[in-house]
Coordinates of C-alpha atoms and ligand atoms in Angstrom, one line a residue:
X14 CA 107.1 -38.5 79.6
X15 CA 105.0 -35.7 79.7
X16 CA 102.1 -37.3 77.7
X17 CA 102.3 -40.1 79.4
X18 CA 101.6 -38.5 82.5
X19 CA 98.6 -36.5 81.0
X20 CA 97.2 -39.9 79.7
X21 CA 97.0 -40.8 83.2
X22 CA 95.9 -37.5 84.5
X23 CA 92.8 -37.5 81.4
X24 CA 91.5 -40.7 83.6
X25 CA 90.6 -39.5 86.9
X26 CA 89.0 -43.0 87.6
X27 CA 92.1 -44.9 87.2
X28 CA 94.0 -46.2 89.8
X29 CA 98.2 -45.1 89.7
X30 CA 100.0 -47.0 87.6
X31 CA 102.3 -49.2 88.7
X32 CA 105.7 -50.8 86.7
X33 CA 107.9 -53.7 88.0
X34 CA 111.2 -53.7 86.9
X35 CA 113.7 -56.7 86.3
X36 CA 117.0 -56.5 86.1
X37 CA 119.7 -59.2 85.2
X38 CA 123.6 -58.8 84.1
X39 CA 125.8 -56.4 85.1
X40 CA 126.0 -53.2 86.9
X41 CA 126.0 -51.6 83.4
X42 CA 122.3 -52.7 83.6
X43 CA 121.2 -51.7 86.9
X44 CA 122.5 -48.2 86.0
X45 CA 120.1 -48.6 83.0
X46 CA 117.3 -49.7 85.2
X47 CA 118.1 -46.6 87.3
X48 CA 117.3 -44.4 84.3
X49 CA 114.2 -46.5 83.4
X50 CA 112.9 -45.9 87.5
X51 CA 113.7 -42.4 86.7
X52 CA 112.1 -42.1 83.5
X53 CA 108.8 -44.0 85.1
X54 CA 108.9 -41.9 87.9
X55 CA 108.1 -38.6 86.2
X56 CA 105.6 -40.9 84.0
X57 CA 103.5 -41.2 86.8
X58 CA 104.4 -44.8 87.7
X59 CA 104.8 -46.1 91.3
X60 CA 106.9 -49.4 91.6
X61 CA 105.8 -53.0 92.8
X62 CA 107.8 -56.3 93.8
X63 CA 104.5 -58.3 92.5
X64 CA 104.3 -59.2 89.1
X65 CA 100.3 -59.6 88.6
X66 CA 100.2 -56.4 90.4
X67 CA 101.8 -54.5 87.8
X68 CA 100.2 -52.5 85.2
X69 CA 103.9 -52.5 83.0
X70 CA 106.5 -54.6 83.2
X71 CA 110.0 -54.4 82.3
X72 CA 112.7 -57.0 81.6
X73 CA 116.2 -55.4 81.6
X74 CA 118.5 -58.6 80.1
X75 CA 121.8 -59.8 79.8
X76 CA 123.3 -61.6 77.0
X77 CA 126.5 -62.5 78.3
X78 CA 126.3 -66.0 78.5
X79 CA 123.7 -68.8 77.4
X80 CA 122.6 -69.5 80.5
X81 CA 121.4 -65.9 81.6
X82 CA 119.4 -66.1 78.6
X83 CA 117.8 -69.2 79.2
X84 CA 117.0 -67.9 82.9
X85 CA 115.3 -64.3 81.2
X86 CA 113.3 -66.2 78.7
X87 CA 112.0 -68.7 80.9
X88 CA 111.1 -66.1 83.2
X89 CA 109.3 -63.8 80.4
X90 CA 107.6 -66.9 79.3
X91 CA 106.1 -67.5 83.0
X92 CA 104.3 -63.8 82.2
X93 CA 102.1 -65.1 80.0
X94 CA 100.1 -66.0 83.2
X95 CA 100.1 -62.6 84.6
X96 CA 99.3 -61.1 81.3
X97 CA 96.1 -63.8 81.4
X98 CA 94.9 -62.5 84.8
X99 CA 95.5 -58.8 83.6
X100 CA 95.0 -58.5 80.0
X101 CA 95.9 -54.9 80.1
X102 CA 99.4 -55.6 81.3
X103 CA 102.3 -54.3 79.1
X104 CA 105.3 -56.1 79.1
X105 CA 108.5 -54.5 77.9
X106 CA 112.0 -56.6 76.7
X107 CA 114.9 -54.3 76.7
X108 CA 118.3 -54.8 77.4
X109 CA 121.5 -57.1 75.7
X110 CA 118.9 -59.3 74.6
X111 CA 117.3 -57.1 72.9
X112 CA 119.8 -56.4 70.3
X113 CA 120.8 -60.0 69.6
X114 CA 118.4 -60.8 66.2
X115 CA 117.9 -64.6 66.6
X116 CA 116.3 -63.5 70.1
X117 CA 114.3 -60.9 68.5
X118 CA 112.8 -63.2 66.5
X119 CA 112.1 -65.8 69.1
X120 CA 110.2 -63.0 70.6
X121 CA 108.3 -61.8 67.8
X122 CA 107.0 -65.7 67.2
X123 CA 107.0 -66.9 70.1
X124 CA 106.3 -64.5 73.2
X125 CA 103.5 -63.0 71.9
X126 CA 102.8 -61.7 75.6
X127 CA 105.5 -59.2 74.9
X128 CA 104.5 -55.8 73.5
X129 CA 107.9 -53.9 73.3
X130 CA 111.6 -54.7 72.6
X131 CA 113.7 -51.9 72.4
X132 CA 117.7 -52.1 72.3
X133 CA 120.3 -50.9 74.8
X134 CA 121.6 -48.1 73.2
X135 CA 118.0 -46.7 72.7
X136 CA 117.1 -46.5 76.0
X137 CA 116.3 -42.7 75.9
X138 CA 113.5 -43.8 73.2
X139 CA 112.1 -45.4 76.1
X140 CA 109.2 -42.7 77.2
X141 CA 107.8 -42.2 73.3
X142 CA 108.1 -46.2 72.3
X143 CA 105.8 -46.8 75.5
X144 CA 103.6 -44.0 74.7
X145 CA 102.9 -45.5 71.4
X146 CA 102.4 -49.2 72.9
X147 CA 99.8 -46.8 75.1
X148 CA 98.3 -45.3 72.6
X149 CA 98.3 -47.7 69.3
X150 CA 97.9 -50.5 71.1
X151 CA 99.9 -52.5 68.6
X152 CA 103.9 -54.3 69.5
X153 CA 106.5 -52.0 68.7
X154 CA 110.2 -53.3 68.2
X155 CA 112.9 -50.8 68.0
X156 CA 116.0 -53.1 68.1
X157 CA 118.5 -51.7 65.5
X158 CA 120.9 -48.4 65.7
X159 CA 121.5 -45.8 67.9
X160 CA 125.5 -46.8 67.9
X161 CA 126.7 -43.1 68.4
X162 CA 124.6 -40.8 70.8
X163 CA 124.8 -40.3 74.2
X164 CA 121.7 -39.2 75.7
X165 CA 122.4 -36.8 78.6
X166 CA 119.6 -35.3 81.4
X167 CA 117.9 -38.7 80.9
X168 CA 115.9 -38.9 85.1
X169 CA 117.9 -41.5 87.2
X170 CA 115.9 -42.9 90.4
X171 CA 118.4 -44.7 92.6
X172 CA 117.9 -48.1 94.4
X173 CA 120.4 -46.8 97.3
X174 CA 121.1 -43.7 99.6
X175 CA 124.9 -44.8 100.3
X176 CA 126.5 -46.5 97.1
X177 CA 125.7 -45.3 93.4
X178 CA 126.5 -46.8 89.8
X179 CA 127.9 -44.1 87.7
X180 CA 128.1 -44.6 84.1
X181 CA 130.9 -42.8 82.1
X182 CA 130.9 -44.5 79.0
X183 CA 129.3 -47.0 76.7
X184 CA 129.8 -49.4 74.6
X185 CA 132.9 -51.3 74.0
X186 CA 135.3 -51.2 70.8
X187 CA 137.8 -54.4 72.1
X188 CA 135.9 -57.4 70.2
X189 CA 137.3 -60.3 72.5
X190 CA 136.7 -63.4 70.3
X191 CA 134.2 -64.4 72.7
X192 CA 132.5 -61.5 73.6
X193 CA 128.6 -60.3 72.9
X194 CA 129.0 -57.2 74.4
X195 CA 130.8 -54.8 71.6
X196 CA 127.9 -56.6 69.4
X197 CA 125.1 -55.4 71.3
X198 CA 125.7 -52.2 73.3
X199 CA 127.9 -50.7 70.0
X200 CA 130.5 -48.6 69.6
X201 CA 132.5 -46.8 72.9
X202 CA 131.7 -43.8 73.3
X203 CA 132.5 -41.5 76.6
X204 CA 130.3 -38.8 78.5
X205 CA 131.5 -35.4 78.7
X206 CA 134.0 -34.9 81.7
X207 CA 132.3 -31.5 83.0
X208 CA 129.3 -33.5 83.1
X209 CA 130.5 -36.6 84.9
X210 CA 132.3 -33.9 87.5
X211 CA 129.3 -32.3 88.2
X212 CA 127.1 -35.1 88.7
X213 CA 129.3 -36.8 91.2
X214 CA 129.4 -33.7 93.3
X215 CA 125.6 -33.8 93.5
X216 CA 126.3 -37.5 94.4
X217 CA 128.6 -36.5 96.6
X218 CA 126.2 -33.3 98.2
X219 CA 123.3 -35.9 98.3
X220 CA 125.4 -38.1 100.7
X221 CA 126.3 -41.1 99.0
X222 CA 129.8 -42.0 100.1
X223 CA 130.5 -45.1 97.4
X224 CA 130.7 -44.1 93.7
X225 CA 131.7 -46.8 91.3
X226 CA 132.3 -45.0 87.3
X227 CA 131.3 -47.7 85.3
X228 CA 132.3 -48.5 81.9
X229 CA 133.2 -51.7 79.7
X230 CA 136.8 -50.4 80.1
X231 CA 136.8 -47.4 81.8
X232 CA 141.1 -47.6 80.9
X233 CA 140.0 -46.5 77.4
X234 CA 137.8 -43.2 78.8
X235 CA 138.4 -39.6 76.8
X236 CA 139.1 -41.9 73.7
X237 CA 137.1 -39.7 70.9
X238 CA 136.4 -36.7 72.8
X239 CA 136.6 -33.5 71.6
X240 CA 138.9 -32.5 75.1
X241 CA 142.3 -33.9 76.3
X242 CA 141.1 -36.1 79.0
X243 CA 141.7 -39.8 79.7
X244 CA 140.6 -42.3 83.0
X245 CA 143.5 -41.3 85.0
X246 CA 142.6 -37.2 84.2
X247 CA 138.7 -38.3 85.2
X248 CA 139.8 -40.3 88.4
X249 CA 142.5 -37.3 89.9
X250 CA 139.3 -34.7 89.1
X251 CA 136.8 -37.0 90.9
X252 CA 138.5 -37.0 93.7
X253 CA 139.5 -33.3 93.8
X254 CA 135.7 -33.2 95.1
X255 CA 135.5 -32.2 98.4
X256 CA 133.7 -34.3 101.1
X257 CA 134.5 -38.0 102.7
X258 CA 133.4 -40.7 99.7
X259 CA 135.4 -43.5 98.2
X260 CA 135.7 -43.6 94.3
X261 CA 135.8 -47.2 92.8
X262 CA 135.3 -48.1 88.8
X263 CA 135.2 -51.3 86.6
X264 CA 136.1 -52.5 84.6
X265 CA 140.0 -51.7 83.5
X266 CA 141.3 -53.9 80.7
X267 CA 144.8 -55.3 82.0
X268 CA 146.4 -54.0 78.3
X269 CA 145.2 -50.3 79.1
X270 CA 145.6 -50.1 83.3
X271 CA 148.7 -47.8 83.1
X272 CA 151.4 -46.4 85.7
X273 CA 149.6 -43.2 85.4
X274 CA 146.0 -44.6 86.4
X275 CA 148.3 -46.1 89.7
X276 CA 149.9 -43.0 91.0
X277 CA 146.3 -41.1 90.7
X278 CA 145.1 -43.9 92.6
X279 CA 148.1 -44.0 95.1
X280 CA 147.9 -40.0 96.0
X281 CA 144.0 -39.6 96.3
X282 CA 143.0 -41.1 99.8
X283 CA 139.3 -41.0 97.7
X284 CA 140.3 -43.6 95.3
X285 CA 139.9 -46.7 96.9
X286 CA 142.2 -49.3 97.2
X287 CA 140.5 -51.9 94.8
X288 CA 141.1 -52.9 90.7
X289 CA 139.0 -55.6 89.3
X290 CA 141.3 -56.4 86.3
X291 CA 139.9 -59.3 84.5
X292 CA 142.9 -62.1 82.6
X293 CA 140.5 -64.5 81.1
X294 CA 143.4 -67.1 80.8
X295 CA 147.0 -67.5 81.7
X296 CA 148.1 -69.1 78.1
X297 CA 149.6 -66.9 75.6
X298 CA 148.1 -69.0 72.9
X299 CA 144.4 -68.5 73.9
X300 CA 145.0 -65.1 75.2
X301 CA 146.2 -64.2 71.8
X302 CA 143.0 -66.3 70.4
X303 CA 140.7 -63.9 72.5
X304 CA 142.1 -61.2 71.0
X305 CA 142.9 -59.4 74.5
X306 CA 146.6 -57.6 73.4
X307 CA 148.8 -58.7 76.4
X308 CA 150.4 -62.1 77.2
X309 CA 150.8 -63.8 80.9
X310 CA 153.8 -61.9 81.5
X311 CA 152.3 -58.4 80.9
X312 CA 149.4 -59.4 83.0
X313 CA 151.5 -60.1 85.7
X314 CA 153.4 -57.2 85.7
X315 CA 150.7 -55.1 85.8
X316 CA 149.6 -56.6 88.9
X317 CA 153.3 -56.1 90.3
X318 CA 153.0 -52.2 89.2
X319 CA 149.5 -51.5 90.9
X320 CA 151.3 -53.5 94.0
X321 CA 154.4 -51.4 94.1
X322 CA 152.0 -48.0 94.7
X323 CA 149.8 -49.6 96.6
X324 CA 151.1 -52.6 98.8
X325 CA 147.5 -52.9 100.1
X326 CA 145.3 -52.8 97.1
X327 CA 142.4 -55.6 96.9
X328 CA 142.8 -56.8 93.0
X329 CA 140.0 -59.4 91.4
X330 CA 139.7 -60.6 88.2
X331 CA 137.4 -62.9 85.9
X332 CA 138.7 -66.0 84.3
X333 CA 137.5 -68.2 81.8
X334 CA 137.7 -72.1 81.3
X335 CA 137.3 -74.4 78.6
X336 CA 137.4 -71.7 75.6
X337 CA 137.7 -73.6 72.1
X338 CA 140.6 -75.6 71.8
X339 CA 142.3 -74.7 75.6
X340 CA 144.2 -78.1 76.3
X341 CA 145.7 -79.2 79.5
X342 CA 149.0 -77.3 79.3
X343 CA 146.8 -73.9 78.6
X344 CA 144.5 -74.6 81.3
X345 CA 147.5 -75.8 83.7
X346 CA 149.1 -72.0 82.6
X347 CA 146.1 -70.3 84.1
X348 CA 146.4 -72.2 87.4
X349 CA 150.0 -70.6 87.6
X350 CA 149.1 -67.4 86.8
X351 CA 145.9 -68.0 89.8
X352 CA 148.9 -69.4 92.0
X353 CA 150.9 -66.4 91.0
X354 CA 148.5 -63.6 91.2
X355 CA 146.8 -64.2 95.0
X356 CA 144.0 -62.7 93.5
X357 CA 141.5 -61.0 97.1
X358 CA 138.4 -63.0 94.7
X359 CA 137.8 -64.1 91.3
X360 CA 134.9 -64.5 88.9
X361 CA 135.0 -68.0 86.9
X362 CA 133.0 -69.0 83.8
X363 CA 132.9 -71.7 81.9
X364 CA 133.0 -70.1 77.9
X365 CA 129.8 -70.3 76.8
X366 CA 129.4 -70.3 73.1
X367 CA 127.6 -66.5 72.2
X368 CA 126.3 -67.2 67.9
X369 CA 127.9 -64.2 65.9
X370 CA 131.1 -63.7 67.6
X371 CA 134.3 -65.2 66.3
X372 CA 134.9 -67.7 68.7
X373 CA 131.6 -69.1 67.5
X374 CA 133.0 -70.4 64.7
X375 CA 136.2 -72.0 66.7
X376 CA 136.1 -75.7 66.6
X377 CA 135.5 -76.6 70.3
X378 CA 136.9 -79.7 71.3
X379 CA 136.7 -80.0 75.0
X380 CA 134.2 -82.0 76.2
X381 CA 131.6 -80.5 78.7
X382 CA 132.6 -83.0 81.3
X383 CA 136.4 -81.4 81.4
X384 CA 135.2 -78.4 81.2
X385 CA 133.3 -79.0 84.8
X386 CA 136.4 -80.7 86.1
X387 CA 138.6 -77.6 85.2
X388 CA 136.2 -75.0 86.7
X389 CA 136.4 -77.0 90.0
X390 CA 139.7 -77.2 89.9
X391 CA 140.1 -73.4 89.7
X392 CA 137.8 -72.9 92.6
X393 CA 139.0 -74.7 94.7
X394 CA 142.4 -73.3 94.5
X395 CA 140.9 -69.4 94.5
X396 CA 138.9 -70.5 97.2
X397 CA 141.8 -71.5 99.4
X398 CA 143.8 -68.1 98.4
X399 CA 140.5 -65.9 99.3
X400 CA 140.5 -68.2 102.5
X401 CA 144.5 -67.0 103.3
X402 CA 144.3 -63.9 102.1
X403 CA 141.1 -63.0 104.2
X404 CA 142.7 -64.3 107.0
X405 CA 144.9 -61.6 107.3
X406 CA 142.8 -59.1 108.1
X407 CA 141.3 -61.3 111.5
X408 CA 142.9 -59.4 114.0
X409 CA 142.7 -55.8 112.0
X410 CA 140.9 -53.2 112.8
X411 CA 139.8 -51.2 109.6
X412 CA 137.8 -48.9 108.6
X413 CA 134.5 -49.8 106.9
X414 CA 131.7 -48.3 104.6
X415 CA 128.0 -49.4 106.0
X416 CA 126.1 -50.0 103.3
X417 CA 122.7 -51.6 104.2
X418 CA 121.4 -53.9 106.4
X419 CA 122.5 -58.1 106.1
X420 CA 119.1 -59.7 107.3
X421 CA 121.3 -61.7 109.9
X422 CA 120.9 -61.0 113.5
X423 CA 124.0 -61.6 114.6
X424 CA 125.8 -59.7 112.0
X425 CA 122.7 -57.3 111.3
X426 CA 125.2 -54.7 108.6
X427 CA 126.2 -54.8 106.0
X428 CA 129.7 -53.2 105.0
X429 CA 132.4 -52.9 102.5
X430 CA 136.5 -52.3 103.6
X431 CA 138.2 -49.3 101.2
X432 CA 139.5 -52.5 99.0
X433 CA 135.6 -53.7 98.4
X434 CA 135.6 -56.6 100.4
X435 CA 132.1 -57.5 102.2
X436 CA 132.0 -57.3 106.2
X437 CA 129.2 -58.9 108.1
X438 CA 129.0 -56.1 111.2
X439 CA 127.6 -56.2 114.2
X440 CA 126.3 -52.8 115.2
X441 CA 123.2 -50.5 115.4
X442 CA 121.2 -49.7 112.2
X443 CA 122.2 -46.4 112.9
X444 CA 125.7 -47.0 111.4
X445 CA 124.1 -47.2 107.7
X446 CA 125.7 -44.5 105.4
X447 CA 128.8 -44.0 107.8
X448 CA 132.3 -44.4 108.0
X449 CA 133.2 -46.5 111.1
X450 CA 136.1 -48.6 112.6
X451 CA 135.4 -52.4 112.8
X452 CA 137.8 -55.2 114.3
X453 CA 137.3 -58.2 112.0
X454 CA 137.2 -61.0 114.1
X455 CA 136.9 -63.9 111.4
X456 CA 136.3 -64.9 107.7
X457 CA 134.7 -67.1 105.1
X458 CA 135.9 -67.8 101.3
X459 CA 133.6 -64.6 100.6
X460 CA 133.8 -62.6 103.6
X461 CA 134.8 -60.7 106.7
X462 CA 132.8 -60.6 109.9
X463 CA 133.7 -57.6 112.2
X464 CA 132.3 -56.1 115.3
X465 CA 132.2 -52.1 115.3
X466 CA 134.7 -50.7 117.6
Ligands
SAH14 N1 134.2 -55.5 79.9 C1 134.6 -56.4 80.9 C2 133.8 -57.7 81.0 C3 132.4 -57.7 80.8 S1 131.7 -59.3 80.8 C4 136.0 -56.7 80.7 O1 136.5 -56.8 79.6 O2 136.7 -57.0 81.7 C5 132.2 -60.0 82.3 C6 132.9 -61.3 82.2 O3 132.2 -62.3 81.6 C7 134.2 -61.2 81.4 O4 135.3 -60.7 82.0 C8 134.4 -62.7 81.0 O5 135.2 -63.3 82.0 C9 133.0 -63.2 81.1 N2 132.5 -63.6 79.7 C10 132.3 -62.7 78.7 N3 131.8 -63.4 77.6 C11 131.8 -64.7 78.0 C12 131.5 -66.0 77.3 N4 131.1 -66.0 76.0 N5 131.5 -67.1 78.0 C13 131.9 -67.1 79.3 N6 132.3 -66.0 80.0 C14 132.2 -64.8 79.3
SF4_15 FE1 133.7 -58.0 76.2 FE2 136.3 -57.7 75.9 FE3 134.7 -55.6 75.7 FE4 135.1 -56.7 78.0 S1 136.7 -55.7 76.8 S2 133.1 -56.1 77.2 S3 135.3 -58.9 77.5 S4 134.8 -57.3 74.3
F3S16 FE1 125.2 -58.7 80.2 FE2 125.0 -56.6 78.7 FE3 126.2 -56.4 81.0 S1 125.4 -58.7 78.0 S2 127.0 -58.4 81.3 S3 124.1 -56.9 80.7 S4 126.7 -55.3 79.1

């Protein structure tokens, strides 16, 4: 970083740099983009919103499903116009994408415009593979290794002041049949708990009041470690911190959320009342198929568990439709479970086929017709749940988090309840970063809308 920033300094013509960053996927990946602000930052780089404007850009991707990948490469291919008006441009590929070889390739061939691709779980290579883009003026692809480290002291520049993304592990060990993820970000491995601790006190002394500790399955944290530590251990000392902040985390794999994760959610008034606890499906058969270790039954006693210490907790999940070979009676299974569950919101995908994992291989017989049809179905069942069971709250008056600003002038804040939910509030900007009471007065599928009391 350090030579980088002389390289600038040695050319007291040039103008500052200045780096656009891109980020798609999950909040795994705007931590990661954090770091790469951070690690830019003490380069010397200022930060644009225009693309021709840049001097580097940098593509942070997601490999989750086909159709983020499709939307990152048609997007890197539209830089081959910005890299046309400004030959001196560097653009960088990082992210899942960047560890998935047939995408590596297609780079290599075809995008000449890019100049570095660098895998996720070499992200603190970052700095020297830029300097020697900088400096050799050749492409440089570093896409293989790095399964075991974790890089600590790496810069982080935040996007906010009032919620932060906290990562306390990486990687993921599960290998659901469908799943890219243990296939590009490697092995789980978890951060140090003295170091986590500390850092979210300075979180917490900077004067962010929303931490969510992020993981792939934050359930399985301490796994490995060297001390006798696991999530619930991490979650009780988090919150032992002093000062008024909410701690959240995703993702919790249903098999590992245990009765001991509850009751250190249930006694800390810092641990807020949410779980996003994905099912993927309500048949046993597919559920076994995808290789996630619980059947419908466990799932839903889980869910009965976190209820029974905390009546009020705001639960979400993800669900999957049209996996290989899910009939009707499967698919008619996961309606129950959705019926069931009175799940507060729910992410739905249709499976998208992801070349290397085992489900790959699956033969896939449902057409892509029923596939739409069942996704409809689904949402138009969650969407009447979310409907009732934001109706409940008209009436309330709760506390709320104000996060930002919405951009609507009616409802010009933007806020979250303890249980995550998103309030539309009416109230002065000078609410942003507090605490305050709001009455919610009504509600769409999505969200609340409040005035501040
Ligand atoms: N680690 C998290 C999930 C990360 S991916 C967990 O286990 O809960 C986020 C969601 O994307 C998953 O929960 C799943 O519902 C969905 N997903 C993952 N792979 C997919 C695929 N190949 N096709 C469709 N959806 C997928
Ligand atoms: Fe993917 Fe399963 Fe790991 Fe989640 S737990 S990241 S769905 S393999
Ligand atoms: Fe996508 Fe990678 Fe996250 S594949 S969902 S950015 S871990």
């Amino acid at each position: 970083m350090a030579e980088i920033r002389g390289l600038f300094a040695e050319n007291s013509q040039a103008k500052t740099p200045l780096a656009y960053v891109d980020t798609y996927g999950c909040q795994q990946n705007e931590a990661d983009s954090e770091t790469i602000r951070g690690m830019l930052d003490e380069m010397g780089y200022e930060f644009t919103a225009d693309e021709f404007a840049a001097d580097l850009i940098v593509i942070n991707t997601c490999a989750i499903r086909e159709n983020a990948e499709n939307r990152v490469l048609g997007n890197v291919g539209a830089l081959s116009h910005t890299k046309k008006a400004k030959p001196s441009q560097i653009i960088a590929f990082c992210g899942c994408l960047a560890a998935v070889p047939e995408t590596v390739e297609k780079i290599r061939r075809s995008y000449q415009q890019v100049d570095l691709v660098f895998a996720p779980n070499l992200l603190w290579m970052f700095p020297e593979l830029l300097c020697r883009v900088l400096t050799e003026k050749g492409r440089v692809f570093l896409t293989d290794g790095g399964d075991g480290a974790v890089a600590e002291g790496l810069p982080v520049k935040r996007d906010g002041t009032v919620k932060a993304w906290f990562p306390i592990m990486y990687g993921c060990d599960n290998f659901c049949s469908y799943c890219i993820v243990p296939h590009v970000r490697g092995r789980e491995r978890s951060r140090d708990s003295a170091i986590i601790v500390d850092e979210a006190r300075r979180l917490v002394a900077d004067g962010y009041k929303d931490i969510t500790l992020l993981g792939q399955n934050v359930n399985s944290y301490g796994v490995g470690l060297d001390e006798d530590i696991n999530f619930a251990g991490l979650l009780r000392r988090a919150c032992e911190i002093d000062g008024q902040f909410l701690v959240r985390f995703m993702t919790s794999h249903p098999k590992d959320a245990s009765v001991e994760l509850f009751r250190v959610m249930a006694e800390s008034e810092r641990a807020a009342r949410q779980i996003h606890l994905p099912f993927q499906s309500g048949s046993d058969r597919i559920l076994s198929v995808m290789n996630r270790g619980y059947t419908h039954e466990d799932y839903m006693a889980k869910l009965t568990q976190a209820r029974e210490f905390m009546p009020d907790i705001a639960i979400t999940s993800d669900v999957i439709v049209g996996f290989p070979g899910e009939t009707e009676a499967d698919f008619e299974d996961t309606l129950r479970l959705i019926e069931k569950a009175r799940f507060d919101g729910l992410f739905t995908f249709i499976y998208s086929r992801r070349p290397g994992t085992p489900a790959a291989d699956m033969e896939d017989t449902v057409t892509s017709e029923e596939k739409h049809r069942r996704f409809d179905r689904l949402i138009e069942l969650q969407n009447s749940i979310s409907d009732e069971q934001h109706g409940k709250h008209i009436g309330k008056t709760m506390t709320v988090l104000v996060d930002g600003e919405s951009g609507d002038a009616r409802y010009p804040l933007r806020a979250r309840t303890n249980g995550g939910r998103l309030v539309h509030l009416n109230g002065g900007l000078e609410l942003v970063g507090s605490f305050v009471e709001a009455k919610i007065t009504h509600c769409n599928s999505w969200s609340l809308f409040a005035e501040a009391v």
